[in-house]
mmCIF file of C-alpha atoms in Angstrom:
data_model
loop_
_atom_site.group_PDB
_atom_site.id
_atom_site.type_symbol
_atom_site.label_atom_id
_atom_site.label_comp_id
_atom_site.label_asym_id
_atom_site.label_seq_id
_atom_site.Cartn_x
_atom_site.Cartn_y
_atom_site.Cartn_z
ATOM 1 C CA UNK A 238 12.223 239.558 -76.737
ATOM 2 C CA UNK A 239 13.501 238.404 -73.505
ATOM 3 C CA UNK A 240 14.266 234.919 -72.488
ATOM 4 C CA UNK A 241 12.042 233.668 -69.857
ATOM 5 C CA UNK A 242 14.065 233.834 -66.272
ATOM 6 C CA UNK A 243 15.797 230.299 -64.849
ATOM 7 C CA UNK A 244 13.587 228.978 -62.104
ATOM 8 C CA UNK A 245 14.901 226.902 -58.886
ATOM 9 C CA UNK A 246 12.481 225.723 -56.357
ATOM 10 C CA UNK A 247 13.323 225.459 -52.694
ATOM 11 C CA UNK A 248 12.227 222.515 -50.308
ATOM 12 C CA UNK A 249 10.416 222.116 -47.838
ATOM 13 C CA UNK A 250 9.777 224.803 -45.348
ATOM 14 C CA UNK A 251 7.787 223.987 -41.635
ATOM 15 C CA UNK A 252 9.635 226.608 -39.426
ATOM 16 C CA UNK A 253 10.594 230.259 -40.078
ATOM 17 C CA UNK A 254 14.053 229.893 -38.568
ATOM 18 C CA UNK A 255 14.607 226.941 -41.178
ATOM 19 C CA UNK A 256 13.551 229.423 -43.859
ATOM 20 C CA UNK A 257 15.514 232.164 -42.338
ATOM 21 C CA UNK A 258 18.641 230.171 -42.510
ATOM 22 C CA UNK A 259 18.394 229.089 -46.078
ATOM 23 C CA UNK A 260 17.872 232.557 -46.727
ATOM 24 C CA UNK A 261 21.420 233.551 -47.709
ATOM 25 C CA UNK A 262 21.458 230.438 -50.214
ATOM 26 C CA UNK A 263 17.781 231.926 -51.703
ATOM 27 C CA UNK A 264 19.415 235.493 -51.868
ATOM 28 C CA UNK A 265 22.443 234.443 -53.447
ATOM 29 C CA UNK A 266 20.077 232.650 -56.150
ATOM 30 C CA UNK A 267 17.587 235.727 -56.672
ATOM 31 C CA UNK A 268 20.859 237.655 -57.009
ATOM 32 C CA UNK A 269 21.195 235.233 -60.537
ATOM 33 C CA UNK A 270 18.220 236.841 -61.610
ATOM 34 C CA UNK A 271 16.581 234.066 -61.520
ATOM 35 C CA UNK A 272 13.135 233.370 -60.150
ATOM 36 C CA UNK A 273 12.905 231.022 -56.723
ATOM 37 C CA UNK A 274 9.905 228.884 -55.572
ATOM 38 C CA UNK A 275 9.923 228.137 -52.181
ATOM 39 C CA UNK A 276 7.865 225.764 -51.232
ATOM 40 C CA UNK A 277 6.438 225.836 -47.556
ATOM 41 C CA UNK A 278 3.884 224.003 -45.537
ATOM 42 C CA UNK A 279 0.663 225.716 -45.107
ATOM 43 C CA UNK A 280 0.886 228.393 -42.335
ATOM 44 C CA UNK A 281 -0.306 232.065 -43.105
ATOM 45 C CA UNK A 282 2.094 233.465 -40.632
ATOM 46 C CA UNK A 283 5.093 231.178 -42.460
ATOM 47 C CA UNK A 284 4.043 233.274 -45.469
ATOM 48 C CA UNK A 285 3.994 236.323 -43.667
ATOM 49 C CA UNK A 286 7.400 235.574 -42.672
ATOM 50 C CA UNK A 287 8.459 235.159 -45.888
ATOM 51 C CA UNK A 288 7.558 239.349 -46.947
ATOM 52 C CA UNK A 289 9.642 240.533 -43.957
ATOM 53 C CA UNK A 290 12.994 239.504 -45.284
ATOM 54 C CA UNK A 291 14.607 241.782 -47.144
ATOM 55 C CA UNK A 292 15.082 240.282 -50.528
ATOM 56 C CA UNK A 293 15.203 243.805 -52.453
ATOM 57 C CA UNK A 294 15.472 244.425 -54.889
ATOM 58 C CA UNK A 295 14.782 240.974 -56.340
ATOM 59 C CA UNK A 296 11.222 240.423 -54.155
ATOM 60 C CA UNK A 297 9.184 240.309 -57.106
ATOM 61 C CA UNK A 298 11.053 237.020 -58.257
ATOM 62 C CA UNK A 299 10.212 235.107 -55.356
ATOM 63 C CA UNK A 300 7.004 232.900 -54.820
ATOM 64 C CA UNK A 301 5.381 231.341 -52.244
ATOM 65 C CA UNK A 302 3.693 227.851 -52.809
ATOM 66 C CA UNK A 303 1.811 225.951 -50.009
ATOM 67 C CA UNK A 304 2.293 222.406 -50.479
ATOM 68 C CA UNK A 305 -0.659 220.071 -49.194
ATOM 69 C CA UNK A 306 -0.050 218.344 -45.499
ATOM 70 C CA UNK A 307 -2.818 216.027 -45.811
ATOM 71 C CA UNK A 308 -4.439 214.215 -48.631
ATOM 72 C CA UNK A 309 -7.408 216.324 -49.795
ATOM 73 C CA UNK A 310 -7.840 215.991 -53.778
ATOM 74 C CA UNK A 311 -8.584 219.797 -53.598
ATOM 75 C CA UNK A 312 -5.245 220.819 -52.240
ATOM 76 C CA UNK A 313 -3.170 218.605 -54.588
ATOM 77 C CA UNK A 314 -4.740 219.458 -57.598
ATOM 78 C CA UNK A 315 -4.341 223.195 -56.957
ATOM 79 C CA UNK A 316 -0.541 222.393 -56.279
ATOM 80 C CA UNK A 317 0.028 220.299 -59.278
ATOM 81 C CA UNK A 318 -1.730 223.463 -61.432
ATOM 82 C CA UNK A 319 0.648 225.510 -59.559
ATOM 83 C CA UNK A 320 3.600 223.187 -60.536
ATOM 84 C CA UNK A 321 2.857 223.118 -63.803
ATOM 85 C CA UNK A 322 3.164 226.306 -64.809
ATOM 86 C CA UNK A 323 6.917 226.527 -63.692
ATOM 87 C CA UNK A 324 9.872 225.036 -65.758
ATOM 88 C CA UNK A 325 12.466 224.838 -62.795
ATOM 89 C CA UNK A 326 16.238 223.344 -63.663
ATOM 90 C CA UNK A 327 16.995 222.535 -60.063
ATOM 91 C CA UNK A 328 14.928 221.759 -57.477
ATOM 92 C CA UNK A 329 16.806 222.100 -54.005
ATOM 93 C CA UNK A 330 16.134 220.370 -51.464
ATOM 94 C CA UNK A 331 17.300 222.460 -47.996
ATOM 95 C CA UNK A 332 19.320 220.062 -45.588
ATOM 96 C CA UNK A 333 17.628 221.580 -42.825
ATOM 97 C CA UNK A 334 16.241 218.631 -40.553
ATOM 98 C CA UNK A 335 18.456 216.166 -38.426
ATOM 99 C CA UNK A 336 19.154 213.158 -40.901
ATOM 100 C CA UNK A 337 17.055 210.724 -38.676
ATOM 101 C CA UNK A 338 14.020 213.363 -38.622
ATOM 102 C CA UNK A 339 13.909 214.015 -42.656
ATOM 103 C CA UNK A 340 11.295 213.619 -44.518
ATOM 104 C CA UNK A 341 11.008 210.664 -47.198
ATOM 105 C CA UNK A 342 7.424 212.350 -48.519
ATOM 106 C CA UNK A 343 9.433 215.182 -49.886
ATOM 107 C CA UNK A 344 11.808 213.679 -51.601
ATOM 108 C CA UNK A 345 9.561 211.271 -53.106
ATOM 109 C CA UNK A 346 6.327 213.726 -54.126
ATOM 110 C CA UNK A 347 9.594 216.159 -55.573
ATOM 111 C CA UNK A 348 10.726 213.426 -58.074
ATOM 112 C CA UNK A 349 7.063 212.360 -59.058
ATOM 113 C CA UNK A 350 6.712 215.508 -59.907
ATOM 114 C CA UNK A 351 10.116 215.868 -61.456
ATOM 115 C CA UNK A 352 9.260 213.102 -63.739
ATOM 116 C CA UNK A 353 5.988 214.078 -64.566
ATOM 117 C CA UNK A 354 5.986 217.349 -65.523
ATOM 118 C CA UNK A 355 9.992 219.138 -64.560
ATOM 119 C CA UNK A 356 11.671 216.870 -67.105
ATOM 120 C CA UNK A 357 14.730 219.064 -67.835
ATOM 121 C CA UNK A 358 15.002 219.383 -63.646
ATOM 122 C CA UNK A 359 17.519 218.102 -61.402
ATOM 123 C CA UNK A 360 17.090 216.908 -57.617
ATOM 124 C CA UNK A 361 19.660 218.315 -54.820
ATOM 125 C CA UNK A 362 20.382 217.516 -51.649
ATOM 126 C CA UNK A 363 22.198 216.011 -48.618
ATOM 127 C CA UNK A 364 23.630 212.415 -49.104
ATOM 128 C CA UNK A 365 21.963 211.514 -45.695
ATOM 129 C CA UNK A 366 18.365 212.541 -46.816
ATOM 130 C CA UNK A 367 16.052 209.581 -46.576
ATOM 131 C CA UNK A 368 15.140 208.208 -50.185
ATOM 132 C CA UNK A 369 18.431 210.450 -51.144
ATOM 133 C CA UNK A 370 19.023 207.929 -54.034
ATOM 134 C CA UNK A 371 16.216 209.674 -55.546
ATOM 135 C CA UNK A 372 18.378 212.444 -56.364
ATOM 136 C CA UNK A 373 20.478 213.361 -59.117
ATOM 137 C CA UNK A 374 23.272 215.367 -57.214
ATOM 138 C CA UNK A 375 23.644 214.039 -53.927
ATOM 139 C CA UNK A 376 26.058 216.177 -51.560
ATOM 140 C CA UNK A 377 28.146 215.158 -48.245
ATOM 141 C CA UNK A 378 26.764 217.488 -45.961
ATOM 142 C CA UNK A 379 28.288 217.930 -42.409
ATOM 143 C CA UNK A 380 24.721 217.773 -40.180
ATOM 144 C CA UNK A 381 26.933 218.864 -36.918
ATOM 145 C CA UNK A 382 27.175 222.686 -38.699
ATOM 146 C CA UNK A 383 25.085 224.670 -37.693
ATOM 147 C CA UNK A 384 22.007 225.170 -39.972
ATOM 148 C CA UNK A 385 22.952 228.114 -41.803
ATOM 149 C CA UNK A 386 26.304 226.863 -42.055
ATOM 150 C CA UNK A 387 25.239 223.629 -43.258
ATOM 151 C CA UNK A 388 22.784 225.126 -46.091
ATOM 152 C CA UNK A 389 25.919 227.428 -47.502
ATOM 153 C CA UNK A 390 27.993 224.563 -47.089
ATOM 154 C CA UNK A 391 25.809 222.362 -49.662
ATOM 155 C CA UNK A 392 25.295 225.624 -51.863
ATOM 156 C CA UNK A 393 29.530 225.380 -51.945
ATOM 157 C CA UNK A 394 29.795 221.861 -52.324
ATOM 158 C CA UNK A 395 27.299 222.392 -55.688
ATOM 159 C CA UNK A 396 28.767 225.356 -57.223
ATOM 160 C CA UNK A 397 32.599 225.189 -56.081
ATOM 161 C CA UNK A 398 34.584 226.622 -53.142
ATOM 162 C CA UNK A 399 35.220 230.221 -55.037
ATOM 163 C CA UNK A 400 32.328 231.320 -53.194
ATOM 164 C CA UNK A 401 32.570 232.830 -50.159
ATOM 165 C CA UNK A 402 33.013 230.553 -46.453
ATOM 166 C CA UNK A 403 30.571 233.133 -44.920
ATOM 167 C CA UNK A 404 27.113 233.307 -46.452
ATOM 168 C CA UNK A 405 26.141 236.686 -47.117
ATOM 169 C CA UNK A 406 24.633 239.149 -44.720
ATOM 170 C CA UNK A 407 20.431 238.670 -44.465
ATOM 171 C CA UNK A 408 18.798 241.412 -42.870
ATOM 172 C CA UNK A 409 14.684 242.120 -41.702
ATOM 173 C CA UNK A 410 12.889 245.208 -44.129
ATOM 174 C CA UNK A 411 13.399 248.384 -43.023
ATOM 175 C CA UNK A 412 10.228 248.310 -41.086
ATOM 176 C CA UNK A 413 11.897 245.690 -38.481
ATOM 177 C CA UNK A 414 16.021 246.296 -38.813
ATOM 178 C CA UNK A 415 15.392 250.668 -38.423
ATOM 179 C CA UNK A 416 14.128 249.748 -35.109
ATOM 180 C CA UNK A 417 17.820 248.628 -34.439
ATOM 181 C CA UNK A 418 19.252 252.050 -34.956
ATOM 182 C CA UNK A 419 16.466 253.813 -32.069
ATOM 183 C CA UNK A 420 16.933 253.521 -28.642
ATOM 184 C CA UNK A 421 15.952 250.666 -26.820
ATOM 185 C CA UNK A 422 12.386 250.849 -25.925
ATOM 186 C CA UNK A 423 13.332 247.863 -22.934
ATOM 187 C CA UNK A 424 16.324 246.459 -21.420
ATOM 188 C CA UNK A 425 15.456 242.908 -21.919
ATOM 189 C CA UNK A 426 12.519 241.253 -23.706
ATOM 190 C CA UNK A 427 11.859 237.528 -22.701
ATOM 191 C CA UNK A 428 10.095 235.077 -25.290
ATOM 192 C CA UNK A 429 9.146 231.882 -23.443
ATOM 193 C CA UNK A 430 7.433 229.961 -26.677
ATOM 194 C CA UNK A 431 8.545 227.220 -28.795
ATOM 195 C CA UNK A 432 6.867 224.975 -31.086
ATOM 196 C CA UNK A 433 7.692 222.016 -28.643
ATOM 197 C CA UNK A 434 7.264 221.138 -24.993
ATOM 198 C CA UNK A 435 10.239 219.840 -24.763
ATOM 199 C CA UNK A 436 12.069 223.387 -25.802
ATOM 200 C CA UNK A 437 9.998 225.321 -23.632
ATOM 201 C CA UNK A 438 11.666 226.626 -20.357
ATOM 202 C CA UNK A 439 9.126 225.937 -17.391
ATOM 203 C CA UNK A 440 6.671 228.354 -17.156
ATOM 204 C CA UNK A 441 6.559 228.834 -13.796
ATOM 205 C CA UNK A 442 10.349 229.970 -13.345
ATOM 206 C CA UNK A 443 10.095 233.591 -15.371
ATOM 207 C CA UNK A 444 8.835 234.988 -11.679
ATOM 208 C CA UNK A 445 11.835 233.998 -9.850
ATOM 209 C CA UNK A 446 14.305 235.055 -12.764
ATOM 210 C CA UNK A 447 12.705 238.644 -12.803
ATOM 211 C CA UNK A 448 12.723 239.145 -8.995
ATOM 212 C CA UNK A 449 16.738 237.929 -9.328
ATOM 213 C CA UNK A 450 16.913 240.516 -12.211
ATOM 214 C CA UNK A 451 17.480 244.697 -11.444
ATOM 215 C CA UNK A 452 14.905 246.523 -10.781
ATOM 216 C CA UNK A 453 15.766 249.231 -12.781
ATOM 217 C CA UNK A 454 15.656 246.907 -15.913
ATOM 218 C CA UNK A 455 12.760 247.929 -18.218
ATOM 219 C CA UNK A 456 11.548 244.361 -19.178
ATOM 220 C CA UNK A 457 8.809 242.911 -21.448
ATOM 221 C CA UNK A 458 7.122 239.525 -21.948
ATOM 222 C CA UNK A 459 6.470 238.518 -25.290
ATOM 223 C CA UNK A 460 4.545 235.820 -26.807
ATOM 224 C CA UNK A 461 1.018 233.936 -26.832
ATOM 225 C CA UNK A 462 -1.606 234.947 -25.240
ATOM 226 C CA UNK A 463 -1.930 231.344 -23.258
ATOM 227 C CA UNK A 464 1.305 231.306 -22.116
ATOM 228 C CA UNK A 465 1.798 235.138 -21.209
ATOM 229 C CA UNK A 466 -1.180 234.263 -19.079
ATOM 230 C CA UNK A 467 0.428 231.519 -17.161
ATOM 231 C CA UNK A 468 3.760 233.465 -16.585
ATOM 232 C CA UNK A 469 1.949 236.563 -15.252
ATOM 233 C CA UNK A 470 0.743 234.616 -12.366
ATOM 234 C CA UNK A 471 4.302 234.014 -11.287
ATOM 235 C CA UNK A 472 5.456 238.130 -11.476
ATOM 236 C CA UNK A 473 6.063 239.274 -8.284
ATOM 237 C CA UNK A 474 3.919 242.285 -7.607
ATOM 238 C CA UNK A 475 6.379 245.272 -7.106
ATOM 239 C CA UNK A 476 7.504 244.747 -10.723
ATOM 240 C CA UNK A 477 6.238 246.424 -13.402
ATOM 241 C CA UNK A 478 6.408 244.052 -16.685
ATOM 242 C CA UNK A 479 4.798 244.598 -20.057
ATOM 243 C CA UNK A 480 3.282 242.162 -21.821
ATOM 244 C CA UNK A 481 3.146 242.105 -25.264
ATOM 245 C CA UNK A 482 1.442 239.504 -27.896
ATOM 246 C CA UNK A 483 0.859 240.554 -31.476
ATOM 247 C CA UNK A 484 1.399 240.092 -35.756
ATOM 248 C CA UNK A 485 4.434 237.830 -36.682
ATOM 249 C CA UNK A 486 5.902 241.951 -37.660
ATOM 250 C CA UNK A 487 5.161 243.210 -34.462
ATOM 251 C CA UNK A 488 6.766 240.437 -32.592
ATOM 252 C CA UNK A 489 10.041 240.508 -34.354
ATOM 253 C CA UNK A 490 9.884 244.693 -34.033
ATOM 254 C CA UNK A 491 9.049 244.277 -30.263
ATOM 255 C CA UNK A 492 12.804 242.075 -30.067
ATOM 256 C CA UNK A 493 14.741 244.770 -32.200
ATOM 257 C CA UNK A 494 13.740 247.071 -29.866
ATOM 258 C CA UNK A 495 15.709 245.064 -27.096
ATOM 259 C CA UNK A 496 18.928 245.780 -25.534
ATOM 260 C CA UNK A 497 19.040 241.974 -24.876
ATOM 261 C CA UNK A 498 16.923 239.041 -25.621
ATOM 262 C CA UNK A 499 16.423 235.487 -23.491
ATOM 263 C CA UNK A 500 14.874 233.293 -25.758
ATOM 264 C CA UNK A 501 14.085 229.322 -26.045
ATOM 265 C CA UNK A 502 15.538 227.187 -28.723
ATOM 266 C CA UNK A 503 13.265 228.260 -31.376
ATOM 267 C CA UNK A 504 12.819 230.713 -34.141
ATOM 268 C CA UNK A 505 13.611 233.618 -32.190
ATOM 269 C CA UNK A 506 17.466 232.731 -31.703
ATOM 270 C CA UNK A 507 17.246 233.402 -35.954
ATOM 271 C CA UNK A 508 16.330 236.137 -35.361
ATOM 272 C CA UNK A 509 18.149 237.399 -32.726
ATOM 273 C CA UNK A 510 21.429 236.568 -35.050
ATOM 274 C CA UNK A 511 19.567 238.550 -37.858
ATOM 275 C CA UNK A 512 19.241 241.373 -35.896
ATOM 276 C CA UNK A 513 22.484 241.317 -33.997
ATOM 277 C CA UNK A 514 21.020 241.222 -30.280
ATOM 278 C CA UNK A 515 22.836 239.606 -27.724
ATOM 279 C CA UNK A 516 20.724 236.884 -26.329
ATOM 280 C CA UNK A 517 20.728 234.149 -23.966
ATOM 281 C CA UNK A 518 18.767 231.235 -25.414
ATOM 282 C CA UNK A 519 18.273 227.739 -23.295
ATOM 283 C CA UNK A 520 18.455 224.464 -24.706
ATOM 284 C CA UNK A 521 17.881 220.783 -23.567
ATOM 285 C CA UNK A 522 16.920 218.587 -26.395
ATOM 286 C CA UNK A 523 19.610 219.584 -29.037
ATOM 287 C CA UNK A 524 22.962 220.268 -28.738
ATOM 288 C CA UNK A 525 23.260 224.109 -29.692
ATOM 289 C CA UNK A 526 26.365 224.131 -31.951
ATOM 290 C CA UNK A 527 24.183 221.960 -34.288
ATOM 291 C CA UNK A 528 21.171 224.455 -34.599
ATOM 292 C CA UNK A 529 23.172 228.114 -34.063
ATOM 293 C CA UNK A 530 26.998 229.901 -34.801
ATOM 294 C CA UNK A 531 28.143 229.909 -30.938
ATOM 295 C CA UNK A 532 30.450 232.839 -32.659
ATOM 296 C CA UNK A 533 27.593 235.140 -33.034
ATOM 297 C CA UNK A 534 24.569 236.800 -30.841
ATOM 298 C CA UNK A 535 23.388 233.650 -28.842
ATOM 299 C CA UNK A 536 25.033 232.776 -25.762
ATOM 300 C CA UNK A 537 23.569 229.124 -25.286
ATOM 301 C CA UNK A 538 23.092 227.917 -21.554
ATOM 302 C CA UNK A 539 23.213 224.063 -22.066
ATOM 303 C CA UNK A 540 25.200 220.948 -21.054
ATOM 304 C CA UNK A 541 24.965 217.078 -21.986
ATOM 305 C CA UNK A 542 24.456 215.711 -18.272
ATOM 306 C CA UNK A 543 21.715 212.874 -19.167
ATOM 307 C CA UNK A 544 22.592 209.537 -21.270
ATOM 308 C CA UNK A 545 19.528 210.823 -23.107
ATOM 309 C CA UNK A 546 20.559 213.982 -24.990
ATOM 310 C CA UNK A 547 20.623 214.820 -27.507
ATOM 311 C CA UNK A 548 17.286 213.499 -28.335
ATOM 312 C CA UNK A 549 15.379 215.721 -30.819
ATOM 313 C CA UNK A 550 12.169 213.873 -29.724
ATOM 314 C CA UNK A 551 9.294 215.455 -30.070
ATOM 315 C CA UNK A 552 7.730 213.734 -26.628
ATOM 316 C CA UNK A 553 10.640 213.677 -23.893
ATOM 317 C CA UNK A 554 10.740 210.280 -22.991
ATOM 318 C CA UNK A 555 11.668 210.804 -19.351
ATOM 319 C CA UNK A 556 9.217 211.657 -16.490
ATOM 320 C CA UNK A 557 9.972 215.019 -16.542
ATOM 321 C CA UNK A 558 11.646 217.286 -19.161
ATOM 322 C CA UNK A 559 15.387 216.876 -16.894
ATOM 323 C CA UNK A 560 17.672 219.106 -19.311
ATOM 324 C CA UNK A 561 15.469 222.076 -19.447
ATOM 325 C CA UNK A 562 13.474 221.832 -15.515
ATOM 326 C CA UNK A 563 17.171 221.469 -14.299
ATOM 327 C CA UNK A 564 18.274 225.148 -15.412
ATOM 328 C CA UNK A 565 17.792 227.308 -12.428
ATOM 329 C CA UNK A 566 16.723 230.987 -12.805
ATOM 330 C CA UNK A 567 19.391 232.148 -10.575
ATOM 331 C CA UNK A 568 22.315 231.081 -13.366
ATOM 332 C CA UNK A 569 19.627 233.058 -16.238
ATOM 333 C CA UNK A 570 19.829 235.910 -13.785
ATOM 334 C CA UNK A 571 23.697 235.764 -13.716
ATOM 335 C CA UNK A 572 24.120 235.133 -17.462
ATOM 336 C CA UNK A 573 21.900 237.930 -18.126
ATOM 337 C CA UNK A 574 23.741 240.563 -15.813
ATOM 338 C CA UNK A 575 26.884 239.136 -17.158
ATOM 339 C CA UNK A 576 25.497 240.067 -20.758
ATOM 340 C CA UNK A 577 24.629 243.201 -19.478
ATOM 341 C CA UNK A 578 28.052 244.717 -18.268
ATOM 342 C CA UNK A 579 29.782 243.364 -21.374
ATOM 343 C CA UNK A 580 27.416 245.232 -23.940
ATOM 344 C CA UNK A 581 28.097 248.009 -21.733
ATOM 345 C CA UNK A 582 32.256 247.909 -22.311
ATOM 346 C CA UNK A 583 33.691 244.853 -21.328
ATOM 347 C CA UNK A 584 34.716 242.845 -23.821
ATOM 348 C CA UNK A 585 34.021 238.766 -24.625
ATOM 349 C CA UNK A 586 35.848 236.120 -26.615
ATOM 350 C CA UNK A 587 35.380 232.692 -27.490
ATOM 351 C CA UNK A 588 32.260 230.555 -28.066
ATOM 352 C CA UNK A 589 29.132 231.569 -26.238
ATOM 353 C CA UNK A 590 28.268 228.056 -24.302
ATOM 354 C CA UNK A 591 26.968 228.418 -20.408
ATOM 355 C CA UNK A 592 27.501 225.242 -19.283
ATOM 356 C CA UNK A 593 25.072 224.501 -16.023
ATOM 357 C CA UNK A 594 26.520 224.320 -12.777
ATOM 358 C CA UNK A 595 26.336 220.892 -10.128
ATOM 359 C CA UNK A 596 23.059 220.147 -9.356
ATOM 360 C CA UNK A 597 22.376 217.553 -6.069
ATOM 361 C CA UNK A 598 18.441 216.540 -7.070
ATOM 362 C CA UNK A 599 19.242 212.794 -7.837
ATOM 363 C CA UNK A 600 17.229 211.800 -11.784
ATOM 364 C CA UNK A 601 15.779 208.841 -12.233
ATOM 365 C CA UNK A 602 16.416 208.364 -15.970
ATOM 366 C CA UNK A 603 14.707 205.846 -18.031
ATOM 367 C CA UNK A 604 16.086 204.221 -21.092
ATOM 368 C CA UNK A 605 15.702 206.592 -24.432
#
């Protein structure tokens, strides 16, 4: 008779490229043989997500759990039964979030539960966590890495520096990553969503970066059917642009079939490193070498010119979003020619930060 497999559970999980980024630490745990839990915030496309990383051949080991975002009895009693029927020995909890931003809820609803019913458990996580004292193993996590970086780091810092510096190599199933090895269906594929305003790229720039763009470029729009909508309007006629909305799958196989991606500060720069696409992604609110590897596929276009970033707010706090209205589509244009020619033979080095160029529109900045 077999003993029944060790069980870790994995905490918490809002965005998929939080999840994709912890994905090297869940891999290296499935690769154990033992079974992982993630636990994820309810969002059917978060759990589609989840099926299109390529966890062979240990997929059968991993389970999903929604865990309840409001306080209906219903939803917490089916978690609980869920809970109960696993017998975890650690239960991680992913470093993912700015300090100032992390959750105490978690932390505290993980060790009622730990004391309840996973007796023989132990809590993990950053030192800076709020309520970290809650935990049994608390870990001095560098937040400035970036955020897969930072979630191997802690994995290290728990089981000892013999493992590797570089997490191991995550890929998309075969029905996303073989769409790497086919020609590229466009030259460039633009993604103007993000989960925030404040991450978002005006809409009403894509017209004058495709007009600055060449017109022999195949190039597609991708995204919600709202904002797609909005940035048609600003197209210039004489150039023909597909637009493309779709499945969480046929999203992610619409940007492997890219030459080259530009891309907000959202999910989609994941998944351009996944997929090894060079990409130009903009940012405003965060400071890039905190989210992303400036080594790899994302060239960020971003600079620190207002006392106010890096804010991470949710709502910008100034009259207008400055760092991101400031970017003009003319540099995009350039960065993404400049992309161009070097995927096309000329070679790059160094860290892949755009910094913007002088701008003479006078701010008028309020206190953050």
């Amino acid at each position: 008779m077999t003993s029944p497999r060790t069980s870790i559970v994995f905490g918490t999980f809002k965005g998929m490229g939080d999840l994709l980024c912890a994905a090297p630490v869940i891999l290296s745990e499935l690769r154990k043989d033992k079974s992982v839990h993630l636990l994820l915030f309810p969002s059917p496309t978060l759990h589609d997500f989840c099926n299109l990383i390529d966890f062979s051949p240990h997929q059968n080991n991993l389970h999903l759990h929604s865990i309840p975002d409001s306080g209906g009895l219903a939803e917490w009693k089916q978690f609980l039964t869920e809970m109960r029927r696993i017998t975890p020995e650690m239960v991680w909890i992913s470093p993912h979030a700015p300090a100032a931003d992390s959750s105490w809820k978690i932390p505290l609803v993980l060790r009622t539960i730990q004391s309840l019913i996973w007796r023989d458990a132990r809590l993990v996580g950053a030192d800076t966590e709020r309520l970290s004292l809650l935990f049994h193993r608390r870990l001095p996590v560098d937040r400035q890495l970036s955020l897969q970086q930072r979630e191997w780091n802690a994995y290290r810092l728990f089981y000892g520096e013999a493992l590797s510096e570089r997490p191991p190599k995550i890929s998309f199933i075969p029905e996303i990553s073989a769409r790497r090895k086919e020609s590229p269906l466009y030259d460039l594929v633009i993604h103007p969503g993000a989960n925030a305003k404040n991450r978002k790229w005006p809409l009403d720039k894509y017209g004058i970066l495709v007009s600055n763009l060449p017109r022999s470029w195949r190039i597609a729009l991708l995204g919600l059917p709202d904002d797609l909508a909005i940035v048609k309007k600003t197209m210039p006629l004489d150039r023909p642009v597909s637009y493309i909305t779709g499945t969480i799958l046929e999203s992610i196989q619409t940007l492997a079939s890219a030459s080259t991606l530009f891309i907000m500060d959202s999910g989609n720069m994941h998944f351009a490193q996944v997929l090894e696409i060079p990409s130009i992604a903009v940012f405003g609110y965060t400071n890039p070498a905190d989210i992303i590897d400036l080594r790899g596929y994302v060239e960020a276009i971003y600079e620190k010119r207002f006392p106010c970033q890096p804010c991470r707010k949710a709502v910008c706090s100034q009259p207008e979003i400055y760092c991101l209205n400031g970017v003009d589509p003319a540099l995009v244009a350039e960065k993404l020619k400049a992309q161009w020619n070097r995927l096309h033979g000329h070679a790059h080095h160094g860290e892949n930060l755009v910094k913007l160029s002088n701008n003479p529109r006078t701010y008028q900045i309020k206190p953050c």
